[in-house]
Amino acid sequence: MLTKKVFYKQSKKGTILKIVREHYLRKDIWCGCKGCVKCALEEKDMILDACPVSKCSLLSDPHYIFLDTNAVLDQIDAIEDPYLENIIIPQTVLDEVKHRSSSVFKRLKEVIFDKKRKIYVFVNEHLKATYIERRVGETVNDRNDRAIRKAATWYQEHTGVKSVLLSDDIANREKAVEKGIFAFSLSDYAEATDSATLSERLCAKRWSERRGEDSTDVFPAHLPPAAVHHGLKAGLLLQGVFYASKENCLEATVITDKHNVLIQGRASLNRAIDGDTVAVELLPKEEWVAPSNLVIESEEAEDEVKVEREINEEERQVTGKIVAIIHRKWQQYCGILQLSPIKGHTYHLFVPAKRHIPKVRIETRQGEKLASQRLVVAIDGWPRHSRHPQGHFVRALGKIGDKETENEVLLLEHDIPCSKFSDAVLADLPSNDWTITPEELAKRVDLRNIIVCSVDPPGCTDIDDALHCFKLPNGNYEAGVHIADVSHFIRPGTALDKEAALRATTVYLVDKRIDMVPDLLSSNLCSLRGGEERLSFSCIWELTPNAEIISTRFHKSVIKSKAAMTYEAAQAIIDDVSDESELAQSLRGLNTLAKVLKKRRMENGALSLASPEIRFRVDSETHEPLEVVSKKMRETNSMVEEFMLLANVSTAEKILEEFPEVALLRRHPEPPPANFDPLIKAAHHQGFEIDISNSKKLSESLDKAIKPNDSYFNVMLRILATRCMLQAVYFASGVTQRSEFFHYGLAAPLYTHFTSPIRRYSDVIVHRLLAACIGADATYPDLMDKRKTDKLCQNLNYRKRMAQYAGRASVALHTHLFFRERIENEEGYILFVRKNALQVLIPKYGLEGTLLLSSKDKKNPSPFVFNNDDHTQRAGDIVFHAFDRLVVRLYVDRSNVQHERLIMNLVEPSIPGFSVCSLGDLVPTEEEQVPPPQVIS
Amino acid sequence: MELLNDQGLRLDGRKPDELRLIKCKLGIFTHTDGSAFVEQGNTKVIAVVYGPHEVRNVHRAKTSADGAFVNCQYSMAAFSMSERKKRNRGDRKSTEATIHLHQTLAAVIRTELMPKSQIDVFIEVLQSDGGNFAASVNAATLALIDAGIPLREYVIACTASLGTGNVPMVDISNLEESLGGPTLTVAVLPRSSQIALVEMSQRFHLDFLEPVLKMAMKGCDYTFKVLDMAVESYLSEIGKPNNWGQA
Ligand SMILES: [Zn+2]
Ligand SMILES: [Zn+2]
């Protein structure tokens, strides 16, 4: 059977095209019900129960559930609730959902994939009996609704079991009832079940009809889509992505192709939420403003803000207002519940953990219970008359303040895949007693007799690199880097490979490691442990004593590491002059070469930047943080680093030469000069000039900026310089301009990641490419496809960024837990001076926080005066500049269980009426005048 | 868009190994020596054959005592695509198709039986919806049979590609061509299972070449049966007045 689909489409040039496509209708599309005799079903396609028991009191007869498209789009959270079973999704719905929202489509597919849920996709559009033509004058939506009803009718006749259509469209329900199908609204259906969660997970759509006590402000109406379309076309509006300010909830930036548009004020923000794609209208030039430089943390505090606005002409930025939201990027958010002050009320405010996301109103009857929990909530909409967006409860994560709960929040907020490895993934692993077979050995270079060792931080169990070095008879050195041969175990296209590609990186939290590959590989078979024979991928150079490369070769090998050492242990061996062992000589050779390599790299303009790095000593039993130690840098750290860099550069050259289109490389773009402004300004105030014309000049000027009496000043400058940098990113060589391959930070023309395949997927791909170069392994289609590589890189970059953020968040969490038990006065340095606050860095904890200077108390106003010219804050004789030293008191305010806060108070210099006392009673008493608490980000 | 949905159907409702509907007709023109019309889905092609005849004017130099000279001409009608385009005879695509067509037909025409003569094969793609070249080869075969040109056997062409999850798919439509990766076209001599031509729109990875080629050849086998039946019924029809094939 054949029918034709004819439709008209406008081409890019604007001409109207008539498109004719074939549409085949079949008879062999089955119903998916267990035990159906009319259909030739295979076991695996029998998804629906033959007798689907009713869970809803509205209809006690067994029935299958049909959902219309809007029900799926609006209520995906409720559909994800495992309560509903025996659902039939007609293809019409699936296609429409796919067309309208890719994120809902993805979630729907996951639900369908879960066989326990008994959800069957019915290909009604290709079954002769259920296909319908669009009638004259019928809209596409009406036709699709009719197709869904037709499918429901067909099922009722085919199986004899009742069909129930769930739809929020009254007309659709009425027509269904005419055809003899039961139809209910989702909320009615959910409320008639005995599931506690189902109805609360329903989207709060009906709220939009209802005006609550929340309706004080009225937002300007959004433009209709057609007007937006015309506005964009005519250039009156700009389209861009909305980024809410993390510091000021009434300020945001919209990044468009042309400008970065500043948005200020509640009405101008007009209900946009971070990540949304919006349409903005620029304000007339005379209304342009400058970023407020204010820190505003709570939405409630907003109205007092609009006070002074003397704006420096040069600081004015392109300013606009949001007139429409083109695409919502609503996700689920973690946070806590702020109970309604009225007891027994079912409407509460949800406070997201991300401060740049507005509070959300939700309805729940479990308010009291949920108040002590971390929740996940989804936003449904933001009507004009409502001050807050409206949403619904998705699930509870656990008790607030529990480390387990907080860790889960952290993983969720950073979208880190952390579920257990599935059985399919585990099935791809080698057996526990895996050993190297003679055949495998024969294919590899046997390096078991060479003195190879690994040097890593203490407690490292995923050792992916080892080194060797010895003197050649001709006076040169042979040095080698041996990397765990992970690609031997992770074969392309396996479940294990797909999982690793999805995770992209191992995530290191303070007390936890979320592996990219299962433990058997990461901590055992791939880990280059001392005294064990392991497969490796070797990069071996002949180097002159001056560390010039004579030759480079790559091969797969078998090694037996003589020792797995810590940086400290290796350093001790190098320093012990009496130790003349082969191992010691090998380490010394490496160390000498590394120094030459490093010197040359620095001369070429590589940057040495700083970020405050600390480690927690964690109690092995309770996992509570005991002590904070800053990471110590030894010569051996730098030794390993230099050889890893060398191996990465050599690999990059090799794979690019062999695969100019699909080499996976890593680049670090040069930051735009404007990025350096804060650094240049801050240094300038201190009497130093920073030259940013290139990385070499920058590096030199940083080296020169030294204050003899302040050793930390240079470190601070480097911390600031680090913040000016852009992210380094992975890319496929075939989709990027050759001129952009450069790695700015390392001053290397080519760079990639080869040395950590156990914890980075990029390295696995690089291993595969390199193996193909030397004929040790075959290529496969996806590896040779530059578009696929490009797509992969995007995921790698995203995951890497998220892993980094999660790592920092984990440090912040542990700092917080650490301070629960103590109050300390610590030395801090001012990073930035803002209009109403100081941004303070506490080197000992690598902690950065905001010290608010403004006062909410009208009777007791803030003693500080901000000077916009040189960015200082003055209170009497005391002036705060960037880089000034302070002493601050740190403690956790636990008075509000829901909202424990790490507080920073000024101790030194002492400012009467503002700073706290530096001596004696560190615990503030009831009587003591404690200044307003200041939250640390 | 995915080429194969989770239920294993393609965008137009076919399974991966199903061909589009084939319709064909021989002898559609009376004033030519041979002609045929082939429809594969929405792709429609006309083939016309003249000859064998004396080698004419411009091609005089190609006269050979060893065998007939086969002159091919492949072109697409200006109205064949949804966007009307003026197409020159000699555009790159048509020239390439002409060369491939010549190569394919040369494998089956017994030119050695017709020395010093010329055979003209004209192809016009009336409507283009994927697999144009394959349909052209099939139409040319029918037109050659209609013209009574001695052939070793049929030559049949079909396309194949890779769908979602690297499942091979046969008979690629225009929509699938534009969404998917590389398309492979193969022309085979079905009785002897020889390959006359293989052509790919992009590079294939070696791992997939075999399954895709197999899929295309399976498509050729099926197409062959359809065309063979059409030839049989056509011959019995035109032969009826003379009692051909009757005992
Ligand atoms: Zn059935
Ligand atoms: Zn290491």
mmCIF file of C-alpha atoms in Angstrom, chain A residues 685-838:
data_model
loop_
_atom_site.group_PDB
_atom_site.id
_atom_site.type_symbol
_atom_site.label_atom_id
_atom_site.label_comp_id
_atom_site.label_asym_id
_atom_site.label_seq_id
_atom_site.Cartn_x
_atom_site.Cartn_y
_atom_site.Cartn_z
ATOM 1 C CA HIS A 685 47.181 50.514 40.964
ATOM 2 C CA GLN A 686 50.104 48.750 42.564
ATOM 3 C CA GLY A 687 52.598 50.359 40.198
ATOM 4 C CA PHE A 688 53.212 47.479 37.818
ATOM 5 C CA GLU A 689 52.559 47.312 34.096
ATOM 6 C CA ILE A 690 51.417 44.047 32.550
ATOM 7 C CA ASP A 691 52.163 43.503 28.870
ATOM 8 C CA ILE A 692 49.604 41.235 27.268
ATOM 9 C CA SER A 693 50.718 41.468 23.632
ATOM 10 C CA ASN A 694 51.624 37.781 23.697
ATOM 11 C CA SER A 695 52.072 34.969 26.165
ATOM 12 C CA LYS A 696 55.830 35.475 26.340
ATOM 13 C CA LYS A 697 55.466 39.155 27.197
ATOM 14 C CA LEU A 698 52.764 38.354 29.710
ATOM 15 C CA SER A 699 54.931 35.736 31.332
ATOM 16 C CA GLU A 700 57.872 38.132 31.543
ATOM 17 C CA SER A 701 55.868 40.985 32.989
ATOM 18 C CA LEU A 702 54.357 38.661 35.571
ATOM 19 C CA ASP A 703 57.845 37.549 36.548
ATOM 20 C CA LYS A 704 58.880 41.167 37.054
ATOM 21 C CA ALA A 705 55.904 42.140 39.197
ATOM 22 C CA ILE A 706 57.399 41.331 42.559
ATOM 23 C CA LYS A 707 56.996 43.206 45.812
ATOM 24 C CA PRO A 708 59.970 42.433 48.015
ATOM 25 C CA ASN A 709 57.978 42.747 51.223
ATOM 26 C CA ASP A 710 54.922 40.848 50.052
ATOM 27 C CA SER A 711 55.632 37.371 48.757
ATOM 28 C CA TYR A 712 51.985 36.623 48.130
ATOM 29 C CA PHE A 713 51.491 39.569 45.782
ATOM 30 C CA ASN A 714 52.941 37.751 42.787
ATOM 31 C CA VAL A 715 50.833 34.674 43.488
ATOM 32 C CA MET A 716 47.730 36.871 43.603
ATOM 33 C CA LEU A 717 48.615 38.386 40.263
ATOM 34 C CA ARG A 718 48.963 34.920 38.796
ATOM 35 C CA ILE A 719 45.631 33.895 40.279
ATOM 36 C CA LEU A 720 44.079 36.912 38.589
ATOM 37 C CA ALA A 721 45.873 36.089 35.337
ATOM 38 C CA THR A 722 44.470 32.558 35.469
ATOM 39 C CA ARG A 723 40.975 34.036 35.606
ATOM 40 C CA CYS A 724 41.589 36.046 32.447
ATOM 41 C CA MET A 725 42.235 32.864 30.485
ATOM 42 C CA LEU A 726 39.784 31.050 28.262
ATOM 43 C CA GLN A 727 39.134 27.350 28.608
ATOM 44 C CA ALA A 728 41.336 24.964 26.679
ATOM 45 C CA VAL A 729 39.209 22.760 24.453
ATOM 46 C CA TYR A 730 39.367 19.537 22.497
ATOM 47 C CA PHE A 731 38.675 19.764 18.798
ATOM 48 C CA ALA A 732 38.776 17.711 15.610
ATOM 49 C CA SER A 733 41.493 18.957 13.281
ATOM 50 C CA GLY A 734 39.226 18.730 10.230
ATOM 51 C CA VAL A 735 36.636 21.214 11.484
ATOM 52 C CA THR A 736 38.938 23.926 12.799
ATOM 53 C CA GLN A 737 41.134 26.488 11.092
ATOM 54 C CA ARG A 738 44.788 25.536 11.180
ATOM 55 C CA SER A 739 45.632 28.960 12.604
ATOM 56 C CA GLU A 740 43.608 28.154 15.722
ATOM 57 C CA PHE A 741 45.410 24.956 16.707
ATOM 58 C CA PHE A 742 47.756 26.846 19.023
ATOM 59 C CA HIS A 743 47.903 26.193 22.774
ATOM 60 C CA TYR A 744 48.341 29.617 24.359
ATOM 61 C CA GLY A 745 49.094 28.580 27.948
ATOM 62 C CA LEU A 746 51.736 26.048 26.966
ATOM 63 C CA ALA A 747 52.986 28.124 24.036
ATOM 64 C CA ALA A 748 52.818 24.966 21.931
ATOM 65 C CA PRO A 749 51.768 24.962 18.263
ATOM 66 C CA LEU A 750 50.169 21.531 18.680
ATOM 67 C CA TYR A 751 48.930 19.719 21.723
ATOM 68 C CA THR A 752 46.754 16.773 22.639
ATOM 69 C CA HIS A 753 46.055 14.462 25.551
ATOM 70 C CA PHE A 754 47.722 11.072 25.399
ATOM 71 C CA THR A 755 48.929 10.380 28.900
ATOM 72 C CA SER A 756 45.843 9.665 31.016
ATOM 73 C CA PRO A 757 43.566 7.242 29.173
ATOM 74 C CA ILE A 758 42.290 5.691 32.409
ATOM 75 C CA ARG A 759 40.617 8.910 33.410
ATOM 76 C CA ARG A 760 40.077 10.793 30.164
ATOM 77 C CA TYR A 761 38.244 9.545 27.106
ATOM 78 C CA SER A 762 40.064 11.990 24.843
ATOM 79 C CA ASP A 763 43.215 10.000 25.491
ATOM 80 C CA VAL A 764 41.481 6.756 24.537
ATOM 81 C CA ILE A 765 40.649 8.223 21.133
ATOM 82 C CA VAL A 766 44.172 9.574 20.770
ATOM 83 C CA HIS A 767 45.519 6.101 21.598
ATOM 84 C CA ARG A 768 43.339 4.588 18.899
ATOM 85 C CA LEU A 769 44.518 7.132 16.358
ATOM 86 C CA LEU A 770 48.128 6.604 17.322
ATOM 87 C CA ALA A 771 47.724 2.820 17.219
ATOM 88 C CA ALA A 772 46.308 3.166 13.710
ATOM 89 C CA CYS A 773 49.296 5.349 12.730
ATOM 90 C CA ILE A 774 51.780 2.671 13.673
ATOM 91 C CA GLY A 775 49.690 -0.203 12.356
ATOM 92 C CA ALA A 776 49.086 -1.686 15.802
ATOM 93 C CA ASP A 777 45.303 -1.478 15.498
ATOM 94 C CA ALA A 778 42.645 -0.954 12.846
ATOM 95 C CA THR A 779 40.587 2.164 12.387
ATOM 96 C CA TYR A 780 36.802 2.076 12.518
ATOM 97 C CA PRO A 781 34.257 4.286 10.766
ATOM 98 C CA ASP A 782 33.420 6.696 13.572
ATOM 99 C CA LEU A 783 37.094 7.333 14.242
ATOM 100 C CA MET A 784 37.559 8.472 10.654
ATOM 101 C CA ASP A 785 34.507 10.730 10.619
ATOM 102 C CA LYS A 786 35.383 14.295 11.466
ATOM 103 C CA ARG A 787 31.812 15.270 12.249
ATOM 104 C CA LYS A 788 31.518 12.439 14.766
ATOM 105 C CA THR A 789 34.858 13.418 16.278
ATOM 106 C CA ASP A 790 33.658 16.993 16.507
ATOM 107 C CA LYS A 791 30.507 15.902 18.280
ATOM 108 C CA LEU A 792 32.532 13.770 20.641
ATOM 109 C CA CYS A 793 34.785 16.722 21.419
ATOM 110 C CA GLN A 794 31.791 18.815 22.382
ATOM 111 C CA ASN A 795 30.795 16.232 24.957
ATOM 112 C CA LEU A 796 34.369 15.891 26.214
ATOM 113 C CA ASN A 797 34.611 19.650 26.690
ATOM 114 C CA TYR A 798 31.287 19.837 28.452
ATOM 115 C CA ARG A 799 32.052 16.961 30.805
ATOM 116 C CA LYS A 800 35.504 18.239 31.552
ATOM 117 C CA ARG A 801 34.152 21.649 32.486
ATOM 118 C CA MET A 802 31.445 20.109 34.654
ATOM 119 C CA ALA A 803 33.941 17.787 36.364
ATOM 120 C CA GLN A 804 36.095 20.778 37.169
ATOM 121 C CA TYR A 805 33.172 22.719 38.629
ATOM 122 C CA ALA A 806 32.045 19.684 40.618
ATOM 123 C CA GLY A 807 35.542 19.283 42.003
ATOM 124 C CA ARG A 808 35.540 22.891 43.170
ATOM 125 C CA ALA A 809 32.061 22.559 44.600
ATOM 126 C CA SER A 810 33.197 19.484 46.506
ATOM 127 C CA VAL A 811 36.087 21.444 48.015
ATOM 128 C CA ALA A 812 33.641 24.175 48.977
ATOM 129 C CA LEU A 813 31.326 21.616 50.574
ATOM 130 C CA HIS A 814 34.150 20.145 52.597
ATOM 131 C CA THR A 815 35.399 23.547 53.640
ATOM 132 C CA HIS A 816 31.924 24.170 54.911
ATOM 133 C CA LEU A 817 31.768 20.892 56.813
ATOM 134 C CA PHE A 818 35.211 21.617 58.170
ATOM 135 C CA PHE A 819 34.127 24.952 59.600
ATOM 136 C CA ARG A 820 31.069 23.468 61.234
ATOM 137 C CA GLU A 821 33.321 22.344 64.013
ATOM 138 C CA ARG A 822 35.390 25.490 64.422
ATOM 139 C CA ILE A 823 35.701 29.238 64.262
ATOM 140 C CA GLU A 824 38.942 30.601 62.944
ATOM 141 C CA ASN A 825 40.615 33.887 62.258
ATOM 142 C CA GLU A 826 42.470 33.664 58.990
ATOM 143 C CA GLU A 827 44.627 35.810 56.810
ATOM 144 C CA GLY A 828 42.980 36.874 53.581
ATOM 145 C CA TYR A 829 43.699 39.049 50.576
ATOM 146 C CA ILE A 830 41.388 41.334 48.669
ATOM 147 C CA LEU A 831 40.921 40.118 45.117
ATOM 148 C CA PHE A 832 38.448 42.756 43.950
ATOM 149 C CA VAL A 833 36.939 45.829 45.496
ATOM 150 C CA ARG A 834 33.286 46.237 44.621
ATOM 151 C CA LYS A 835 30.767 48.956 45.276
ATOM 152 C CA ASN A 836 29.316 47.295 48.340
ATOM 153 C CA ALA A 837 31.626 44.392 49.040
ATOM 154 C CA LEU A 838 35.128 43.010 49.036
#
